[in-house]
Tab-separated table of C-alpha atoms in Angstrom:
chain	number	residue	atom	x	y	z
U	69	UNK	CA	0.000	0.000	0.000
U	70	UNK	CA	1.380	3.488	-1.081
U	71	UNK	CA	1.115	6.841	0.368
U	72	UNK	CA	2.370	10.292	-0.172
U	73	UNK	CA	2.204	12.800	2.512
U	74	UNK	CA	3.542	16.681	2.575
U	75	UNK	CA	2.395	20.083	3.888
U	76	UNK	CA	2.517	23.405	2.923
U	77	UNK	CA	1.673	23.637	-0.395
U	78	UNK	CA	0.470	27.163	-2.133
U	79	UNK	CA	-1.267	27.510	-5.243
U	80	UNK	CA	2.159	28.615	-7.082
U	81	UNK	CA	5.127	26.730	-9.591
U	82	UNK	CA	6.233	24.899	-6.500
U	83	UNK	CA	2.875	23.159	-5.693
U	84	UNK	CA	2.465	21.999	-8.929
U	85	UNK	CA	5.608	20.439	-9.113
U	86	UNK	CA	5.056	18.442	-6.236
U	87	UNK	CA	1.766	17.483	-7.579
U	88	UNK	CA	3.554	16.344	-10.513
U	89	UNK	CA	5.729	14.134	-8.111
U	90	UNK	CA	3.002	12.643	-6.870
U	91	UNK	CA	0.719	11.607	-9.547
U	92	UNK	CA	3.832	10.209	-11.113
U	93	UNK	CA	4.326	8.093	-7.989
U	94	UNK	CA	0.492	6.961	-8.218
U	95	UNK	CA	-0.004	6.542	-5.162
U	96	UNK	CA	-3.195	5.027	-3.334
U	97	UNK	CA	-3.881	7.809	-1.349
U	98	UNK	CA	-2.246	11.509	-0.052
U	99	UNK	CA	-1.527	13.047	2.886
U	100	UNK	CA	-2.193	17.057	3.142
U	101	UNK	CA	-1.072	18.233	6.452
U	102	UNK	CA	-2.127	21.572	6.136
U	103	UNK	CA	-1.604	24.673	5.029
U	104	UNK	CA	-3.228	24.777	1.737
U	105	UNK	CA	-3.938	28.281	-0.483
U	106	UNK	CA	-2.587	30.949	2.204
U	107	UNK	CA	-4.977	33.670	1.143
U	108	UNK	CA	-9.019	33.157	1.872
U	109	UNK	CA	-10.797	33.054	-0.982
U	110	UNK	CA	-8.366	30.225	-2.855
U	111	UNK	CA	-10.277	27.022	-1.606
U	112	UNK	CA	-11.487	26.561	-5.131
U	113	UNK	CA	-8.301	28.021	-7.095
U	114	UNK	CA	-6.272	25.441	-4.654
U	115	UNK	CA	-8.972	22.225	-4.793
U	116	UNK	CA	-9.080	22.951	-8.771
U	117	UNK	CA	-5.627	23.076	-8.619
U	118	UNK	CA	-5.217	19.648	-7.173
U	119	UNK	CA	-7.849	17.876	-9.222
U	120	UNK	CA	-6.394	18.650	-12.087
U	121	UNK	CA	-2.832	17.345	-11.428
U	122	UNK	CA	-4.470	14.057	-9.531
U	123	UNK	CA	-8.095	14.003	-10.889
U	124	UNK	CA	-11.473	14.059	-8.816
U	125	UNK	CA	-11.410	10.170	-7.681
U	126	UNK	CA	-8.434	10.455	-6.118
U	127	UNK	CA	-7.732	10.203	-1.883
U	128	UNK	CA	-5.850	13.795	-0.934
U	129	UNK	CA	-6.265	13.473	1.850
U	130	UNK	CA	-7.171	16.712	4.163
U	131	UNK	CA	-5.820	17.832	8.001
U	132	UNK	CA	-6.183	21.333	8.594
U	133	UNK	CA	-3.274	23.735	9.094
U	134	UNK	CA	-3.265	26.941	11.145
U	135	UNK	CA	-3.601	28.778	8.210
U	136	UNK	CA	-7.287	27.229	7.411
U	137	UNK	CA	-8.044	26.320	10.705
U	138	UNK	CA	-9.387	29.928	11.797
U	139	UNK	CA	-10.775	31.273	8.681
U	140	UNK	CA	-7.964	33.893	8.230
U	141	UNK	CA	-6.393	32.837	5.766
U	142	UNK	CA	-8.756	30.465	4.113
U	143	UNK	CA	-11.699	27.951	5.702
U	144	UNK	CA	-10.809	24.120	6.547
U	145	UNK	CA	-14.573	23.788	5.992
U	146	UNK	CA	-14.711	25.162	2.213
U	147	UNK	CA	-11.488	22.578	1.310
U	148	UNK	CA	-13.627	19.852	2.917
U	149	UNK	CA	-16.486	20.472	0.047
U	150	UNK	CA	-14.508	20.574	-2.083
U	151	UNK	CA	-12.027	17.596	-1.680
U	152	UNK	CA	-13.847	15.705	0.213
U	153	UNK	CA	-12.708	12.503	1.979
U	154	UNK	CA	-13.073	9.193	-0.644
U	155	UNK	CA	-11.541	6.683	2.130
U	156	UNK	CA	-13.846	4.307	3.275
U	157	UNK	CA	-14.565	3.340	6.958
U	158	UNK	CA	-13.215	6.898	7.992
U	159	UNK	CA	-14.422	7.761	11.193
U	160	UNK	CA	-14.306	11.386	12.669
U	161	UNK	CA	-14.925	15.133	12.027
U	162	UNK	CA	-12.665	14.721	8.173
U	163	UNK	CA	-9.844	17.804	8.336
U	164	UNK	CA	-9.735	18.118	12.067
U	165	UNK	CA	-9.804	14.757	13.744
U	166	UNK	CA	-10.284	11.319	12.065
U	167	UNK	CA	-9.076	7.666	11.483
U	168	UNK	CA	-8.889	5.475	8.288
U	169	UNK	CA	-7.641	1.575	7.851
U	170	UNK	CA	-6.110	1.150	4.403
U	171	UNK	CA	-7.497	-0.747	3.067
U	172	UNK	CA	-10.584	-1.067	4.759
U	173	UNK	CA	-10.536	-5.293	4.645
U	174	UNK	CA	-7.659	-6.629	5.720
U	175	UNK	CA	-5.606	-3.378	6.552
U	176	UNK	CA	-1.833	-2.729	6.067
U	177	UNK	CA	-1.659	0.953	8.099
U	178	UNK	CA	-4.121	2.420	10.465
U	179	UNK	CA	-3.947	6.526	9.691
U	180	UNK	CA	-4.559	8.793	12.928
U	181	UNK	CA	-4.548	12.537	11.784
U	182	UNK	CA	-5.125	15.330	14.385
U	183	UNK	CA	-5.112	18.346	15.628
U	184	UNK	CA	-3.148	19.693	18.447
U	185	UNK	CA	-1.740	23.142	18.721
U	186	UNK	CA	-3.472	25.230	16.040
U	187	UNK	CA	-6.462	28.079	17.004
U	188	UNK	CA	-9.844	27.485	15.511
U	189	UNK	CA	-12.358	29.442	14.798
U	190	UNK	CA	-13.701	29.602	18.613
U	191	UNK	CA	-10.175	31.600	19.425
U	192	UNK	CA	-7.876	28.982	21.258
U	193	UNK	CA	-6.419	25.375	19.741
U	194	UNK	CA	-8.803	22.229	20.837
U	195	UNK	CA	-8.155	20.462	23.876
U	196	UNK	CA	-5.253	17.704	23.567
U	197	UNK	CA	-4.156	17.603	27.037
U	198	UNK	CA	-3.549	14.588	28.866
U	199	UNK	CA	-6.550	12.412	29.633
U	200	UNK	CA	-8.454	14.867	27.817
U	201	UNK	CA	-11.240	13.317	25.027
U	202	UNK	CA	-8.990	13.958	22.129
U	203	UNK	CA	-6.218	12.599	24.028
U	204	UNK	CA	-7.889	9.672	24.698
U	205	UNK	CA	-9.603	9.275	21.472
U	206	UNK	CA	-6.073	9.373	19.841
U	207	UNK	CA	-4.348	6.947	22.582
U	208	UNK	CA	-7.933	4.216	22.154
U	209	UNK	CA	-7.030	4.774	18.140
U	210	UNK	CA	-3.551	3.375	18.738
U	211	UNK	CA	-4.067	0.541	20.897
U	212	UNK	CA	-7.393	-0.157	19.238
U	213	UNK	CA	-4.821	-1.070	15.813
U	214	UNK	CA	-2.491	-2.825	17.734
U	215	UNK	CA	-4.984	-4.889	19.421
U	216	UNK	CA	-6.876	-5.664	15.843
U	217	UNK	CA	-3.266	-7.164	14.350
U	218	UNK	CA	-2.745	-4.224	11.725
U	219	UNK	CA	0.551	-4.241	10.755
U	220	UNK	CA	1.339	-0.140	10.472
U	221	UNK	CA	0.301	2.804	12.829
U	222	UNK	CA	0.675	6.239	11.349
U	223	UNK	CA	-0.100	9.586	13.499
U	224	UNK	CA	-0.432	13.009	11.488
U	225	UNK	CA	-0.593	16.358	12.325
U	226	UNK	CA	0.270	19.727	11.143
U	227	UNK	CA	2.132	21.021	14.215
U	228	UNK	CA	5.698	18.749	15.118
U	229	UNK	CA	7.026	18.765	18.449
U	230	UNK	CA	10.721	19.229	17.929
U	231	UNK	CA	12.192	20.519	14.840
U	232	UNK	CA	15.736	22.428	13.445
U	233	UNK	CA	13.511	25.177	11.567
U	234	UNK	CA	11.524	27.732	13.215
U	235	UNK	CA	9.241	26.518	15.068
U	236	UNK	CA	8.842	25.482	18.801
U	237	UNK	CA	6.551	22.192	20.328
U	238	UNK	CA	2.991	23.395	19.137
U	239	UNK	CA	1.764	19.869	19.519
U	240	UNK	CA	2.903	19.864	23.382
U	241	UNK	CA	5.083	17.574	25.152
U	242	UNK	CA	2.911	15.559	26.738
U	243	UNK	CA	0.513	14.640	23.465
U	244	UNK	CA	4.322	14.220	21.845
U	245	UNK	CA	5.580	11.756	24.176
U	246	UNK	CA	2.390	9.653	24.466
U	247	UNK	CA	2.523	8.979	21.049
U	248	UNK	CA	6.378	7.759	21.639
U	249	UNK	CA	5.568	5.661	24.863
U	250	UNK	CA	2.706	3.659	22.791
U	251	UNK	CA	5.278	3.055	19.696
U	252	UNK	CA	3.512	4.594	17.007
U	253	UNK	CA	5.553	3.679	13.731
U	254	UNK	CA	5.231	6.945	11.857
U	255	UNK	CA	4.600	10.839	12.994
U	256	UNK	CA	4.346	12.916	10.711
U	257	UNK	CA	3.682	16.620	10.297
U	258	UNK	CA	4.167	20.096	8.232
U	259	UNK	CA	4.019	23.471	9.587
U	260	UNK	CA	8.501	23.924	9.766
U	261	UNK	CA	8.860	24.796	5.802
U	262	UNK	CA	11.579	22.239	5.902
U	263	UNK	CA	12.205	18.205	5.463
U	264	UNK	CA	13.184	16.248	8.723
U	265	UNK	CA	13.250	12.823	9.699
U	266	UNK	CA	14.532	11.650	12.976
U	267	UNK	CA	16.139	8.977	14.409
U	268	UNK	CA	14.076	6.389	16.179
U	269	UNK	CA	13.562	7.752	19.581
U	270	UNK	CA	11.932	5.699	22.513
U	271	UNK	CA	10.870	6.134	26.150
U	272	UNK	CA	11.942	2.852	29.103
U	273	UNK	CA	15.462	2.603	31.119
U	274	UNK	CA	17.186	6.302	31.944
U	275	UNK	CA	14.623	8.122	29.310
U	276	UNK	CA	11.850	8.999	30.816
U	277	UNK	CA	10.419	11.428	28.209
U	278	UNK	CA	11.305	13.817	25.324
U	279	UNK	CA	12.580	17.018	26.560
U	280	UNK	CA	11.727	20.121	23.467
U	281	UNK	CA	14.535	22.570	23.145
U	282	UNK	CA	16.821	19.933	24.854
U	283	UNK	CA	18.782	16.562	23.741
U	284	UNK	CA	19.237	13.004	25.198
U	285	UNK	CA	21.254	10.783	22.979
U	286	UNK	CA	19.560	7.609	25.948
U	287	UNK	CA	15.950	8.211	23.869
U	288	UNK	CA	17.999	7.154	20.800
U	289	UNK	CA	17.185	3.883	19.916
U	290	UNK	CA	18.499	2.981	16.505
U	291	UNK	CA	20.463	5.958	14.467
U	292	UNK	CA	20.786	4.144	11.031
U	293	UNK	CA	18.295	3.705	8.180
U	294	UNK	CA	17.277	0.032	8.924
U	295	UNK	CA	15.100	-0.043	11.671
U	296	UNK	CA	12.848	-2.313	13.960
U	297	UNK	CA	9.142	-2.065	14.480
U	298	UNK	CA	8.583	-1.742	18.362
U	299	UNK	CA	12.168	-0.173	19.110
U	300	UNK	CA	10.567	3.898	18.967
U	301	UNK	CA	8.893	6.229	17.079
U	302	UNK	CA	9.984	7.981	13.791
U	303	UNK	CA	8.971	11.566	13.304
U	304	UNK	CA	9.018	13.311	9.853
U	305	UNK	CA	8.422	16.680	8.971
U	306	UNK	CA	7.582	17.431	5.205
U	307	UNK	CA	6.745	20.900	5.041
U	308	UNK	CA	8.049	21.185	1.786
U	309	UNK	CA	4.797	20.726	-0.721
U	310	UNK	CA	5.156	23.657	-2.327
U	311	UNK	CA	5.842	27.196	-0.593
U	312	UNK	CA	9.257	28.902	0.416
U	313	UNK	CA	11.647	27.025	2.899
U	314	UNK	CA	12.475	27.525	5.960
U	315	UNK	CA	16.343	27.862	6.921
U	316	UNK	CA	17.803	24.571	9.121
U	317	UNK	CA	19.511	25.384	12.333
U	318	UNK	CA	22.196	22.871	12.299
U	319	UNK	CA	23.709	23.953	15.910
U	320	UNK	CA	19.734	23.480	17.359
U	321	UNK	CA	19.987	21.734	20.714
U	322	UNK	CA	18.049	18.919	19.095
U	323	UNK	CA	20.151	18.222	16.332
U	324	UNK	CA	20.896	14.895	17.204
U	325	UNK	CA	17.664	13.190	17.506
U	326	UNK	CA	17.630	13.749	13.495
U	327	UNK	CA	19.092	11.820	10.626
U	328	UNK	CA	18.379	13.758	7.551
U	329	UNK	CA	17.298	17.541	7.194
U	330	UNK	CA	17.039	19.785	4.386
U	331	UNK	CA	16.437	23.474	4.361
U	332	UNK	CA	16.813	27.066	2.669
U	333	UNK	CA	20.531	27.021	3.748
U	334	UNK	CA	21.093	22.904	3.081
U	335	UNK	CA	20.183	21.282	0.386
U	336	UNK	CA	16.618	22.891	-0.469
U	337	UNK	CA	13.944	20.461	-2.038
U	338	UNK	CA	10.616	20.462	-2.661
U	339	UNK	CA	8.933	17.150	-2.294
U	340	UNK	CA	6.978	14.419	-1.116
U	341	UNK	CA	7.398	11.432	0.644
U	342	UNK	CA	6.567	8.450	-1.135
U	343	UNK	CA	5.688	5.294	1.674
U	344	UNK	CA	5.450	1.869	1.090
U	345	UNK	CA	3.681	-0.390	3.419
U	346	UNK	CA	4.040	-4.116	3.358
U	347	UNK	CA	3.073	-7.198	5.981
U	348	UNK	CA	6.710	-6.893	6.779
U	349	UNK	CA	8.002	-3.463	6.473
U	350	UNK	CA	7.361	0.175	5.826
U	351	UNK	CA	9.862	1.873	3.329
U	352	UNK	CA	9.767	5.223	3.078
U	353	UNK	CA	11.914	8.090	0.897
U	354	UNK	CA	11.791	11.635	-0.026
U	355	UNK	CA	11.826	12.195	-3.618
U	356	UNK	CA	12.307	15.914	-4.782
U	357	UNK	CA	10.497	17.902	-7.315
U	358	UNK	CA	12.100	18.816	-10.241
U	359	UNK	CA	15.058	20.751	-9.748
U	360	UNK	CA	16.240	19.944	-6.615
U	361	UNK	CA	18.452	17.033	-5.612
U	362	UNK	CA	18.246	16.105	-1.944
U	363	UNK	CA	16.831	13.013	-1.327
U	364	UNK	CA	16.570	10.529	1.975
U	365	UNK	CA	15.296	7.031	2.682
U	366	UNK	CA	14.777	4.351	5.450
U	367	UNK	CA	13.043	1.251	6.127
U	368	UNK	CA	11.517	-0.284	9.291
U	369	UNK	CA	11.292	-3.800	9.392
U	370	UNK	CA	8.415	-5.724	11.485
U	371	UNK	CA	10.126	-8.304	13.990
Protein backbone atom coordinates (compact mmCIF):
# COMPACT_ATOMS: atom_id res chain seq x y z
CA UNK A 1 0.00 0.00 0.00
CA UNK A 2 1.38 3.49 -1.08
CA UNK A 3 1.12 6.84 0.37
CA UNK A 4 2.37 10.29 -0.17
CA UNK A 5 2.20 12.80 2.51
CA UNK A 6 3.54 16.68 2.57
CA UNK A 7 2.40 20.08 3.89
CA UNK A 8 2.52 23.40 2.92
CA UNK A 9 1.67 23.64 -0.40
CA UNK A 10 0.47 27.16 -2.13
CA UNK A 11 -1.27 27.51 -5.24
CA UNK A 12 2.16 28.62 -7.08
CA UNK A 13 5.13 26.73 -9.59
CA UNK A 14 6.23 24.90 -6.50
CA UNK A 15 2.87 23.16 -5.69
CA UNK A 16 2.47 22.00 -8.93
CA UNK A 17 5.61 20.44 -9.11
CA UNK A 18 5.06 18.44 -6.24
CA UNK A 19 1.77 17.48 -7.58
CA UNK A 20 3.55 16.34 -10.51
CA UNK A 21 5.73 14.13 -8.11
CA UNK A 22 3.00 12.64 -6.87
CA UNK A 23 0.72 11.61 -9.55
CA UNK A 24 3.83 10.21 -11.11
CA UNK A 25 4.33 8.09 -7.99
CA UNK A 26 0.49 6.96 -8.22
CA UNK A 27 0.00 6.54 -5.16
CA UNK A 28 -3.20 5.03 -3.33
CA UNK A 29 -3.88 7.81 -1.35
CA UNK A 30 -2.25 11.51 -0.05
CA UNK A 31 -1.53 13.05 2.89
CA UNK A 32 -2.19 17.06 3.14
CA UNK A 33 -1.07 18.23 6.45
CA UNK A 34 -2.13 21.57 6.14
CA UNK A 35 -1.60 24.67 5.03
CA UNK A 36 -3.23 24.78 1.74
CA UNK A 37 -3.94 28.28 -0.48
CA UNK A 38 -2.59 30.95 2.20
CA UNK A 39 -4.98 33.67 1.14
CA UNK A 40 -9.02 33.16 1.87
CA UNK A 41 -10.80 33.05 -0.98
CA UNK A 42 -8.37 30.23 -2.85
CA UNK A 43 -10.28 27.02 -1.61
CA UNK A 44 -11.49 26.56 -5.13
CA UNK A 45 -8.30 28.02 -7.10
CA UNK A 46 -6.27 25.44 -4.65
CA UNK A 47 -8.97 22.22 -4.79
CA UNK A 48 -9.08 22.95 -8.77
CA UNK A 49 -5.63 23.08 -8.62
CA UNK A 50 -5.22 19.65 -7.17
CA UNK A 51 -7.85 17.88 -9.22
CA UNK A 52 -6.39 18.65 -12.09
CA UNK A 53 -2.83 17.35 -11.43
CA UNK A 54 -4.47 14.06 -9.53
CA UNK A 55 -8.10 14.00 -10.89
CA UNK A 56 -11.47 14.06 -8.82
CA UNK A 57 -11.41 10.17 -7.68
CA UNK A 58 -8.43 10.46 -6.12
CA UNK A 59 -7.73 10.20 -1.88
CA UNK A 60 -5.85 13.79 -0.93
CA UNK A 61 -6.27 13.47 1.85
CA UNK A 62 -7.17 16.71 4.16
CA UNK A 63 -5.82 17.83 8.00
CA UNK A 64 -6.18 21.33 8.59
CA UNK A 65 -3.27 23.73 9.09
CA UNK A 66 -3.26 26.94 11.14
CA UNK A 67 -3.60 28.78 8.21
CA UNK A 68 -7.29 27.23 7.41
CA UNK A 69 -8.04 26.32 10.71
CA UNK A 70 -9.39 29.93 11.80
CA UNK A 71 -10.78 31.27 8.68
CA UNK A 72 -7.96 33.89 8.23
CA UNK A 73 -6.39 32.84 5.77
CA UNK A 74 -8.76 30.46 4.11
CA UNK A 75 -11.70 27.95 5.70
CA UNK A 76 -10.81 24.12 6.55
CA UNK A 77 -14.57 23.79 5.99
CA UNK A 78 -14.71 25.16 2.21
CA UNK A 79 -11.49 22.58 1.31
CA UNK A 80 -13.63 19.85 2.92
CA UNK A 81 -16.49 20.47 0.05
CA UNK A 82 -14.51 20.57 -2.08
CA UNK A 83 -12.03 17.60 -1.68
CA UNK A 84 -13.85 15.71 0.21
CA UNK A 85 -12.71 12.50 1.98
CA UNK A 86 -13.07 9.19 -0.64
CA UNK A 87 -11.54 6.68 2.13
CA UNK A 88 -13.85 4.31 3.27
CA UNK A 89 -14.56 3.34 6.96
CA UNK A 90 -13.21 6.90 7.99
CA UNK A 91 -14.42 7.76 11.19
CA UNK A 92 -14.31 11.39 12.67
CA UNK A 93 -14.93 15.13 12.03
CA UNK A 94 -12.66 14.72 8.17
CA UNK A 95 -9.84 17.80 8.34
CA UNK A 96 -9.74 18.12 12.07
CA UNK A 97 -9.80 14.76 13.74
CA UNK A 98 -10.28 11.32 12.07
CA UNK A 99 -9.08 7.67 11.48
CA UNK A 100 -8.89 5.47 8.29
CA UNK A 101 -7.64 1.58 7.85
CA UNK A 102 -6.11 1.15 4.40
CA UNK A 103 -7.50 -0.75 3.07
CA UNK A 104 -10.58 -1.07 4.76
CA UNK A 105 -10.54 -5.29 4.64
CA UNK A 106 -7.66 -6.63 5.72
CA UNK A 107 -5.61 -3.38 6.55
CA UNK A 108 -1.83 -2.73 6.07
CA UNK A 109 -1.66 0.95 8.10
CA UNK A 110 -4.12 2.42 10.46
CA UNK A 111 -3.95 6.53 9.69
CA UNK A 112 -4.56 8.79 12.93
CA UNK A 113 -4.55 12.54 11.78
CA UNK A 114 -5.13 15.33 14.38
CA UNK A 115 -5.11 18.35 15.63
CA UNK A 116 -3.15 19.69 18.45
CA UNK A 117 -1.74 23.14 18.72
CA UNK A 118 -3.47 25.23 16.04
CA UNK A 119 -6.46 28.08 17.00
CA UNK A 120 -9.84 27.49 15.51
CA UNK A 121 -12.36 29.44 14.80
CA UNK A 122 -13.70 29.60 18.61
CA UNK A 123 -10.17 31.60 19.43
CA UNK A 124 -7.88 28.98 21.26
CA UNK A 125 -6.42 25.38 19.74
CA UNK A 126 -8.80 22.23 20.84
CA UNK A 127 -8.16 20.46 23.88
CA UNK A 128 -5.25 17.70 23.57
CA UNK A 129 -4.16 17.60 27.04
CA UNK A 130 -3.55 14.59 28.87
CA UNK A 131 -6.55 12.41 29.63
CA UNK A 132 -8.45 14.87 27.82
CA UNK A 133 -11.24 13.32 25.03
CA UNK A 134 -8.99 13.96 22.13
CA UNK A 135 -6.22 12.60 24.03
CA UNK A 136 -7.89 9.67 24.70
CA UNK A 137 -9.60 9.28 21.47
CA UNK A 138 -6.07 9.37 19.84
CA UNK A 139 -4.35 6.95 22.58
CA UNK A 140 -7.93 4.22 22.15
CA UNK A 141 -7.03 4.77 18.14
CA UNK A 142 -3.55 3.38 18.74
CA UNK A 143 -4.07 0.54 20.90
CA UNK A 144 -7.39 -0.16 19.24
CA UNK A 145 -4.82 -1.07 15.81
CA UNK A 146 -2.49 -2.82 17.73
CA UNK A 147 -4.98 -4.89 19.42
CA UNK A 148 -6.88 -5.66 15.84
CA UNK A 149 -3.27 -7.16 14.35
CA UNK A 150 -2.75 -4.22 11.72
CA UNK A 151 0.55 -4.24 10.75
CA UNK A 152 1.34 -0.14 10.47
CA UNK A 153 0.30 2.80 12.83
CA UNK A 154 0.68 6.24 11.35
CA UNK A 155 -0.10 9.59 13.50
CA UNK A 156 -0.43 13.01 11.49
CA UNK A 157 -0.59 16.36 12.32
CA UNK A 158 0.27 19.73 11.14
CA UNK A 159 2.13 21.02 14.21
CA UNK A 160 5.70 18.75 15.12
CA UNK A 161 7.03 18.77 18.45
CA UNK A 162 10.72 19.23 17.93
CA UNK A 163 12.19 20.52 14.84
CA UNK A 164 15.74 22.43 13.45
CA UNK A 165 13.51 25.18 11.57
CA UNK A 166 11.52 27.73 13.21
CA UNK A 167 9.24 26.52 15.07
CA UNK A 168 8.84 25.48 18.80
CA UNK A 169 6.55 22.19 20.33
CA UNK A 170 2.99 23.40 19.14
CA UNK A 171 1.76 19.87 19.52
CA UNK A 172 2.90 19.86 23.38
CA UNK A 173 5.08 17.57 25.15
CA UNK A 174 2.91 15.56 26.74
CA UNK A 175 0.51 14.64 23.46
CA UNK A 176 4.32 14.22 21.84
CA UNK A 177 5.58 11.76 24.18
CA UNK A 178 2.39 9.65 24.47
CA UNK A 179 2.52 8.98 21.05
CA UNK A 180 6.38 7.76 21.64
CA UNK A 181 5.57 5.66 24.86
CA UNK A 182 2.71 3.66 22.79
CA UNK A 183 5.28 3.05 19.70
CA UNK A 184 3.51 4.59 17.01
CA UNK A 185 5.55 3.68 13.73
CA UNK A 186 5.23 6.95 11.86
CA UNK A 187 4.60 10.84 12.99
CA UNK A 188 4.35 12.92 10.71
CA UNK A 189 3.68 16.62 10.30
CA UNK A 190 4.17 20.10 8.23
CA UNK A 191 4.02 23.47 9.59
CA UNK A 192 8.50 23.92 9.77
CA UNK A 193 8.86 24.80 5.80
CA UNK A 194 11.58 22.24 5.90
CA UNK A 195 12.20 18.21 5.46
CA UNK A 196 13.18 16.25 8.72
CA UNK A 197 13.25 12.82 9.70
CA UNK A 198 14.53 11.65 12.98
CA UNK A 199 16.14 8.98 14.41
CA UNK A 200 14.08 6.39 16.18
CA UNK A 201 13.56 7.75 19.58
CA UNK A 202 11.93 5.70 22.51
CA UNK A 203 10.87 6.13 26.15
CA UNK A 204 11.94 2.85 29.10
CA UNK A 205 15.46 2.60 31.12
CA UNK A 206 17.19 6.30 31.94
CA UNK A 207 14.62 8.12 29.31
CA UNK A 208 11.85 9.00 30.82
CA UNK A 209 10.42 11.43 28.21
CA UNK A 210 11.30 13.82 25.32
CA UNK A 211 12.58 17.02 26.56
CA UNK A 212 11.73 20.12 23.47
CA UNK A 213 14.53 22.57 23.15
CA UNK A 214 16.82 19.93 24.85
CA UNK A 215 18.78 16.56 23.74
CA UNK A 216 19.24 13.00 25.20
CA UNK A 217 21.25 10.78 22.98
CA UNK A 218 19.56 7.61 25.95
CA UNK A 219 15.95 8.21 23.87
CA UNK A 220 18.00 7.15 20.80
CA UNK A 221 17.19 3.88 19.92
CA UNK A 222 18.50 2.98 16.51
CA UNK A 223 20.46 5.96 14.47
CA UNK A 224 20.79 4.14 11.03
CA UNK A 225 18.29 3.71 8.18
CA UNK A 226 17.28 0.03 8.92
CA UNK A 227 15.10 -0.04 11.67
CA UNK A 228 12.85 -2.31 13.96
CA UNK A 229 9.14 -2.07 14.48
CA UNK A 230 8.58 -1.74 18.36
CA UNK A 231 12.17 -0.17 19.11
CA UNK A 232 10.57 3.90 18.97
CA UNK A 233 8.89 6.23 17.08
CA UNK A 234 9.98 7.98 13.79
CA UNK A 235 8.97 11.57 13.30
CA UNK A 236 9.02 13.31 9.85
CA UNK A 237 8.42 16.68 8.97
CA UNK A 238 7.58 17.43 5.21
CA UNK A 239 6.75 20.90 5.04
CA UNK A 240 8.05 21.18 1.79
CA UNK A 241 4.80 20.73 -0.72
CA UNK A 242 5.16 23.66 -2.33
CA UNK A 243 5.84 27.20 -0.59
CA UNK A 244 9.26 28.90 0.42
CA UNK A 245 11.65 27.02 2.90
CA UNK A 246 12.47 27.52 5.96
CA UNK A 247 16.34 27.86 6.92
CA UNK A 248 17.80 24.57 9.12
CA UNK A 249 19.51 25.38 12.33
CA UNK A 250 22.20 22.87 12.30
CA UNK A 251 23.71 23.95 15.91
CA UNK A 252 19.73 23.48 17.36
CA UNK A 253 19.99 21.73 20.71
CA UNK A 254 18.05 18.92 19.09
CA UNK A 255 20.15 18.22 16.33
CA UNK A 256 20.90 14.90 17.20
CA UNK A 257 17.66 13.19 17.51
CA UNK A 258 17.63 13.75 13.50
CA UNK A 259 19.09 11.82 10.63
CA UNK A 260 18.38 13.76 7.55
CA UNK A 261 17.30 17.54 7.19
CA UNK A 262 17.04 19.78 4.39
CA UNK A 263 16.44 23.47 4.36
CA UNK A 264 16.81 27.07 2.67
CA UNK A 265 20.53 27.02 3.75
CA UNK A 266 21.09 22.90 3.08
CA UNK A 267 20.18 21.28 0.39
CA UNK A 268 16.62 22.89 -0.47
CA UNK A 269 13.94 20.46 -2.04
CA UNK A 270 10.62 20.46 -2.66
CA UNK A 271 8.93 17.15 -2.29
CA UNK A 272 6.98 14.42 -1.12
CA UNK A 273 7.40 11.43 0.64
CA UNK A 274 6.57 8.45 -1.14
CA UNK A 275 5.69 5.29 1.67
CA UNK A 276 5.45 1.87 1.09
CA UNK A 277 3.68 -0.39 3.42
CA UNK A 278 4.04 -4.12 3.36
CA UNK A 279 3.07 -7.20 5.98
CA UNK A 280 6.71 -6.89 6.78
CA UNK A 281 8.00 -3.46 6.47
CA UNK A 282 7.36 0.17 5.83
CA UNK A 283 9.86 1.87 3.33
CA UNK A 284 9.77 5.22 3.08
CA UNK A 285 11.91 8.09 0.90
CA UNK A 286 11.79 11.64 -0.03
CA UNK A 287 11.83 12.20 -3.62
CA UNK A 288 12.31 15.91 -4.78
CA UNK A 289 10.50 17.90 -7.31
CA UNK A 290 12.10 18.82 -10.24
CA UNK A 291 15.06 20.75 -9.75
CA UNK A 292 16.24 19.94 -6.61
CA UNK A 293 18.45 17.03 -5.61
CA UNK A 294 18.25 16.11 -1.94
CA UNK A 295 16.83 13.01 -1.33
CA UNK A 296 16.57 10.53 1.97
CA UNK A 297 15.30 7.03 2.68
CA UNK A 298 14.78 4.35 5.45
CA UNK A 299 13.04 1.25 6.13
CA UNK A 300 11.52 -0.28 9.29
CA UNK A 301 11.29 -3.80 9.39
CA UNK A 302 8.42 -5.72 11.49
CA UNK A 303 10.13 -8.30 13.99
Amino acid sequence: MRFTAQGDVGVGPGAKKVLDVIAGLNPRLNLALGDFGYKAGLEKEFCGMVTGKLGGDFPYQLITGNHESNGEDGDIEKYVRCLPNKLPGLEGTYGTQWRADVPEQNPVVRFILVSPGIDFKNGGPLDYSRGSERWRWTAEAIDQARAQGIPWTVVGMHVPCFSLGEKSCQAGKDFTNMLIEKKVDLVLSGHDHVYQRSHQVGLGGRCSELVPANFSALCLTDTDGNLLQGSGTVFVTVGVGGVGLYNVENNDPEVGYFSAWSGKNRTPALGTLDVTATASELAARFVPAEGYSFTDSFIIQRK
